[in-house]
Amino acid sequence: MGFTGSTEVGKKIGAKTGEYIQSACLELGGKNPMVVMPDANIDLALDGALFAGFGTAGQRCTSLGTLWLHESIYESFLAKFTALVENAAVGDPFADVLFGPMISEKYLANHLGHLEMIQPHHKVSGSTSTGRISASNPRKGFVGDPDKGVFAHPVIVSGITKADALYSTETFGPLVTVGKFSTLDEAIELGNGHGYGLSCAIYTTDPQNVWRFREGISAGMVSINNSTSGAEAHLPFGGNGLSGNGSRQSGIWVLDQFTRWQSMNWDWSNKLQKAQMDVIEIHHDPSFDLKS
């Protein structure tokens, strides 16, 4: 059995399959961190954050959850990122846009509920408003007719802290939270602290940062100088912690999830083999010399 969906439902499916001594392939939610170091290619990181955060209106399990920026580049990067989001084309999915509609009214309602988690110490940016895009609540430069779909304003919530509800909540919509860090170890701690472990990314030009990040982060998928949604089809796809039970999809690894191993031995010795404990005793020959 395989399930892709929320952690809450995944727990119930895992419990039920456990009653039958089976292991479900669970690919669950995520709060995927993207870490940007001061030595990063900033333009590349901006492209990655824009695509991962707002592509498909953030409705992917691997969408960017929180953008963690080193304190030395926090203000400048946030300003550039905000400008990109504010000027991005949103609307008719048949046109050249960053993202189109929400999946349904239900998903919009879920997104609106997450907007209620915004606190006074947060700064909100990204569009001319928040919530549903409509004639009475327009977005500047909207492409098409907002009444022909369920469209939502892109939202950037900066000033996020570990104590905030948005820090540990998978939003699954056009909402990206942004926070800052001082050291790579702090960024790793922030990336792990909510318990999810699906996808993550780091932008850096220093290999030492790469290996330290990979060693410390708990996510099942790690991207280097690529977005959190930049999964490769030939690599194992799946998460750890609240994001999954260690099962993997994609590549050859998915075969283990939906097949069962069966071992067989065929003995031709014509004598009882005692649990594979019969051995041949080899005596050491100190006079042996391996000639070239």
Coordinates of C-alpha atoms in Angstrom, one line a residue:
M1 CA 0.0 0.0 0.0
G2 CA 1.2 3.5 -0.8
F3 CA -0.1 6.8 0.4
T4 CA 0.8 10.4 -0.5
G5 CA -0.8 13.0 1.6
S6 CA -1.0 14.6 5.1
T7 CA 1.0 13.4 8.1
E8 CA -2.2 13.1 10.1
V9 CA -3.8 10.7 7.6
G10 CA -0.5 8.9 7.1
K11 CA -0.3 8.1 10.8
K12 CA -3.7 6.4 10.7
I13 CA -2.9 4.4 7.6
G14 CA 0.4 3.3 9.1
A15 CA -1.4 2.2 12.3
K16 CA -4.0 0.3 10.3
T17 CA -1.5 -1.5 8.0
G18 CA 0.5 -2.4 11.1
E19 CA -2.5 -4.4 12.4
Y20 CA -1.9 -6.7 9.4
I21 CA 1.8 -6.7 9.9
Q22 CA 2.4 -4.7 6.7
S23 CA 4.4 -1.6 6.0
A24 CA 2.8 1.2 4.0
C25 CA 4.8 3.4 1.7
L26 CA 4.1 6.8 3.3
E27 CA 5.1 10.0 1.5
L28 CA 3.7 12.7 3.8
G29 CA 3.9 16.4 4.4
G30 CA 6.9 18.7 4.7
K31 CA 8.0 22.1 6.0
N32 CA 10.9 22.3 3.6
P33 CA 13.8 24.7 4.5
M34 CA 16.0 26.5 2.0
V35 CA 19.2 27.9 3.5
V36 CA 21.0 30.7 1.7
M37 CA 24.6 31.3 2.8
P38 CA 26.4 34.6 2.3
D39 CA 28.7 33.1 -0.3
A40 CA 25.8 31.8 -2.4
N41 CA 25.0 32.7 -6.0
I42 CA 22.3 35.2 -5.0
D43 CA 20.5 35.3 -8.4
L44 CA 20.4 31.5 -8.6
A45 CA 19.0 31.3 -5.0
L46 CA 16.3 33.9 -5.8
D47 CA 15.2 31.9 -8.8
G48 CA 15.1 28.7 -6.7
A49 CA 13.1 30.4 -3.9
L50 CA 10.6 31.9 -6.3
F51 CA 10.0 28.6 -8.1
A52 CA 10.0 26.4 -5.0
G53 CA 7.8 28.8 -3.0
F54 CA 5.2 29.8 -5.5
G55 CA 5.3 27.4 -8.4
T56 CA 1.9 25.6 -8.7
A57 CA 0.7 28.0 -6.0
G58 CA 2.9 26.2 -3.4
Q59 CA 0.7 23.1 -3.7
R60 CA 3.5 20.5 -3.7
C61 CA 4.8 18.4 -0.8
T62 CA 8.3 19.7 -1.8
S63 CA 7.3 23.3 -2.0
L64 CA 9.5 25.8 0.0
G65 CA 8.3 26.2 3.5
T66 CA 10.7 28.6 5.2
L67 CA 13.5 30.6 3.5
W68 CA 16.4 30.9 6.0
L69 CA 18.7 33.7 5.1
H70 CA 22.1 34.5 6.7
E71 CA 21.8 37.6 8.7
S72 CA 24.4 39.4 6.6
I73 CA 22.3 39.1 3.5
Y74 CA 18.8 39.0 5.1
E75 CA 17.6 42.5 4.2
S76 CA 19.0 42.7 0.7
F77 CA 17.9 39.2 -0.3
L78 CA 14.4 39.7 1.2
A79 CA 14.0 43.0 -0.8
K80 CA 14.9 41.3 -4.1
F81 CA 12.7 38.3 -3.4
T82 CA 9.8 40.6 -2.5
A83 CA 10.2 42.5 -5.7
L84 CA 10.2 39.3 -7.7
V85 CA 7.0 38.0 -6.1
E86 CA 5.3 41.4 -6.4
N87 CA 6.0 41.6 -10.1
A88 CA 5.4 37.9 -11.0
A89 CA 2.6 37.1 -13.4
V90 CA -0.2 35.2 -11.6
G91 CA -3.5 34.0 -13.1
D92 CA -4.6 32.1 -16.2
P93 CA -2.6 28.8 -16.2
F94 CA -2.7 28.6 -20.0
A95 CA -0.7 31.9 -20.1
D96 CA 3.0 32.4 -19.1
V97 CA 2.5 32.8 -15.4
L98 CA 4.3 31.9 -12.2
F99 CA 1.3 30.1 -10.8
G100 CA -2.4 29.6 -11.5
P101 CA -5.4 28.7 -9.3
M102 CA -5.7 26.8 -6.1
I103 CA -6.9 23.2 -6.5
S104 CA -10.3 23.9 -5.0
E105 CA -12.3 26.1 -2.6
K106 CA -11.3 23.7 0.1
Y107 CA -7.6 24.4 -0.4
L108 CA -8.2 28.1 -0.5
A109 CA -10.0 27.9 2.8
N110 CA -7.0 26.1 4.2
H111 CA -4.7 28.8 2.9
L112 CA -6.9 31.5 4.5
G113 CA -6.8 29.7 7.8
H114 CA -3.0 29.8 7.7
L115 CA -3.1 33.6 7.1
E116 CA -4.8 33.9 10.5
M117 CA -1.5 32.6 12.1
I118 CA 0.3 35.8 11.1
Q119 CA 1.5 37.6 14.2
P120 CA 2.0 41.4 14.9
H121 CA 5.8 40.9 14.8
H122 CA 5.6 39.5 11.2
K123 CA 6.0 41.6 8.1
V124 CA 3.7 40.7 5.2
S125 CA 4.6 41.4 1.6
G126 CA 4.4 39.9 -1.9
S127 CA 1.2 41.3 -3.4
T128 CA -1.3 44.2 -3.3
S129 CA -3.3 42.3 -0.7
T130 CA -3.8 38.8 0.8
G131 CA -6.5 36.2 0.5
R132 CA -8.5 35.5 -2.6
I133 CA -7.9 37.4 -5.7
S134 CA -11.1 39.0 -7.0
A135 CA -12.5 42.1 -8.6
S136 CA -12.9 43.6 -5.2
N137 CA -9.6 42.3 -3.9
P138 CA -7.4 42.6 -7.0
R139 CA -3.7 41.8 -7.6
K140 CA -1.7 44.2 -9.7
G141 CA -1.0 42.7 -13.1
F142 CA -3.3 39.7 -12.7
V143 CA -3.5 37.7 -15.9
G144 CA -7.0 36.8 -17.0
D145 CA -10.3 36.8 -15.1
P146 CA -10.1 36.1 -11.4
D147 CA -13.7 34.9 -11.3
K148 CA -12.9 32.0 -13.6
G149 CA -10.8 30.2 -10.9
V150 CA -9.8 30.0 -7.3
F151 CA -6.9 32.3 -7.2
A152 CA -4.9 33.5 -4.1
H153 CA -2.5 36.4 -3.5
P154 CA 1.1 35.2 -3.0
V155 CA 2.2 36.0 0.6
I156 CA 5.7 36.4 2.1
V157 CA 5.7 36.4 5.9
S158 CA 9.1 37.6 7.2
G159 CA 10.4 37.7 10.7
I160 CA 9.5 34.1 11.4
T161 CA 10.8 32.5 14.6
K162 CA 10.9 29.0 16.0
A163 CA 8.1 30.0 18.5
D164 CA 5.6 30.8 15.7
A165 CA 2.9 28.5 14.6
L166 CA 3.8 29.1 11.0
Y167 CA 7.3 27.8 11.7
S168 CA 6.0 24.2 12.2
T169 CA 2.9 24.2 10.0
E170 CA 2.8 22.9 6.4
T171 CA 0.8 25.6 4.6
F172 CA 0.4 24.0 1.1
G173 CA -0.4 27.2 -0.6
P174 CA 1.2 30.4 -2.0
L175 CA 2.7 31.4 1.4
V176 CA 6.5 31.4 2.2
T177 CA 7.9 32.3 5.6
V178 CA 11.3 33.9 5.9
G179 CA 13.7 34.0 8.8
K180 CA 17.4 34.7 9.6
F181 CA 20.3 32.8 11.1
S182 CA 23.8 33.5 12.3
T183 CA 25.6 30.3 11.8
L184 CA 25.2 27.2 9.7
D185 CA 24.6 25.0 12.8
E186 CA 21.8 27.3 13.8
A187 CA 20.3 27.0 10.3
I188 CA 20.4 23.2 10.5
E189 CA 18.7 23.3 13.9
L190 CA 16.0 25.6 12.5
G191 CA 15.6 23.3 9.5
N192 CA 15.1 20.2 11.7
G193 CA 13.2 21.7 14.7
H194 CA 9.6 21.2 13.5
G195 CA 10.0 17.4 13.0
Y196 CA 9.4 17.3 9.3
G197 CA 12.1 15.8 7.1
L198 CA 11.0 15.6 3.4
S199 CA 13.1 18.0 1.3
C200 CA 15.6 20.8 1.9
A201 CA 18.1 22.9 0.0
I202 CA 21.2 25.0 0.6
Y203 CA 22.7 27.6 -1.6
T204 CA 26.5 28.0 -1.1
T205 CA 29.8 27.8 -3.0
D206 CA 31.7 26.3 -0.1
P207 CA 31.9 22.5 -0.2
Q208 CA 32.5 22.5 3.6
N209 CA 29.1 24.1 4.0
V210 CA 27.6 21.4 1.8
W211 CA 28.9 18.5 3.7
R212 CA 28.2 20.0 7.1
F213 CA 24.6 20.7 6.0
R214 CA 24.1 17.2 4.6
E215 CA 25.5 15.7 7.7
G216 CA 23.2 17.6 10.1
I217 CA 19.9 18.0 8.2
S218 CA 17.3 15.3 8.8
A219 CA 15.5 15.6 5.4
G220 CA 15.3 12.6 3.1
M221 CA 16.2 14.7 0.1
V222 CA 18.9 17.3 0.0
S223 CA 19.4 19.7 -2.9
I224 CA 22.6 21.7 -3.4
N225 CA 22.2 25.0 -5.3
N226 CA 18.8 23.7 -6.5
S227 CA 15.3 24.3 -5.2
T228 CA 13.5 22.1 -2.6
S229 CA 11.2 20.9 -5.4
G230 CA 14.1 19.9 -7.7
A231 CA 13.7 16.2 -7.2
E232 CA 15.5 13.8 -9.5
A233 CA 13.5 10.9 -10.9
H234 CA 16.4 8.5 -10.6
L235 CA 17.0 9.2 -6.9
P236 CA 14.9 7.8 -4.0
F237 CA 12.0 10.1 -3.2
G238 CA 10.7 10.3 0.3
G239 CA 11.0 11.7 3.8
N240 CA 11.9 11.0 7.4
G241 CA 10.2 12.0 10.7
L242 CA 6.8 13.5 10.2
S243 CA 7.4 13.4 6.5
G244 CA 7.4 9.6 6.2
N245 CA 8.4 6.2 7.6
G246 CA 11.6 5.9 5.6
S247 CA 10.0 4.3 2.6
R248 CA 11.1 5.6 -0.8
Q249 CA 9.6 6.1 -4.2
S250 CA 11.2 6.6 -7.6
G251 CA 14.2 4.9 -9.0
I252 CA 15.0 1.3 -8.2
W253 CA 14.1 1.8 -4.5
V254 CA 10.4 1.8 -5.2
L255 CA 10.6 -1.9 -6.1
D256 CA 11.4 -2.7 -2.4
Q257 CA 8.2 -0.9 -1.4
F258 CA 5.8 -2.9 -3.5
T259 CA 7.5 -6.3 -3.8
R260 CA 8.6 -8.8 -1.2
W261 CA 11.9 -10.6 -0.9
Q262 CA 12.1 -14.4 -1.1
S263 CA 15.4 -16.2 -0.6
M264 CA 16.1 -19.7 -1.8
N265 CA 19.0 -22.1 -1.4
W266 CA 19.5 -25.3 -3.4
D267 CA 22.1 -27.7 -1.8
W268 CA 24.0 -30.2 -3.9
S269 CA 26.4 -31.5 -1.2
N270 CA 24.3 -34.6 -0.4
K271 CA 24.8 -34.1 3.3
L272 CA 23.0 -32.1 6.0
Q273 CA 24.0 -28.5 6.1
K274 CA 23.7 -27.4 9.7
A275 CA 22.4 -23.8 9.5
Q276 CA 25.3 -22.9 7.2
M277 CA 27.8 -23.6 9.9
D278 CA 29.9 -26.3 8.1
V279 CA 33.3 -24.8 7.3
I280 CA 36.5 -25.8 5.8
E281 CA 39.5 -25.4 8.1
I282 CA 42.4 -23.6 6.4
H283 CA 45.8 -23.9 8.1
H284 CA 48.3 -21.1 8.0
D285 CA 51.4 -21.8 6.1
P286 CA 54.2 -19.5 7.3
S287 CA 56.5 -20.6 4.5
F288 CA 54.1 -19.4 1.8
D289 CA 55.4 -16.5 -0.3
L290 CA 53.4 -14.6 -2.9
K291 CA 55.7 -14.3 -5.9
S292 CA 55.4 -11.4 -8.2

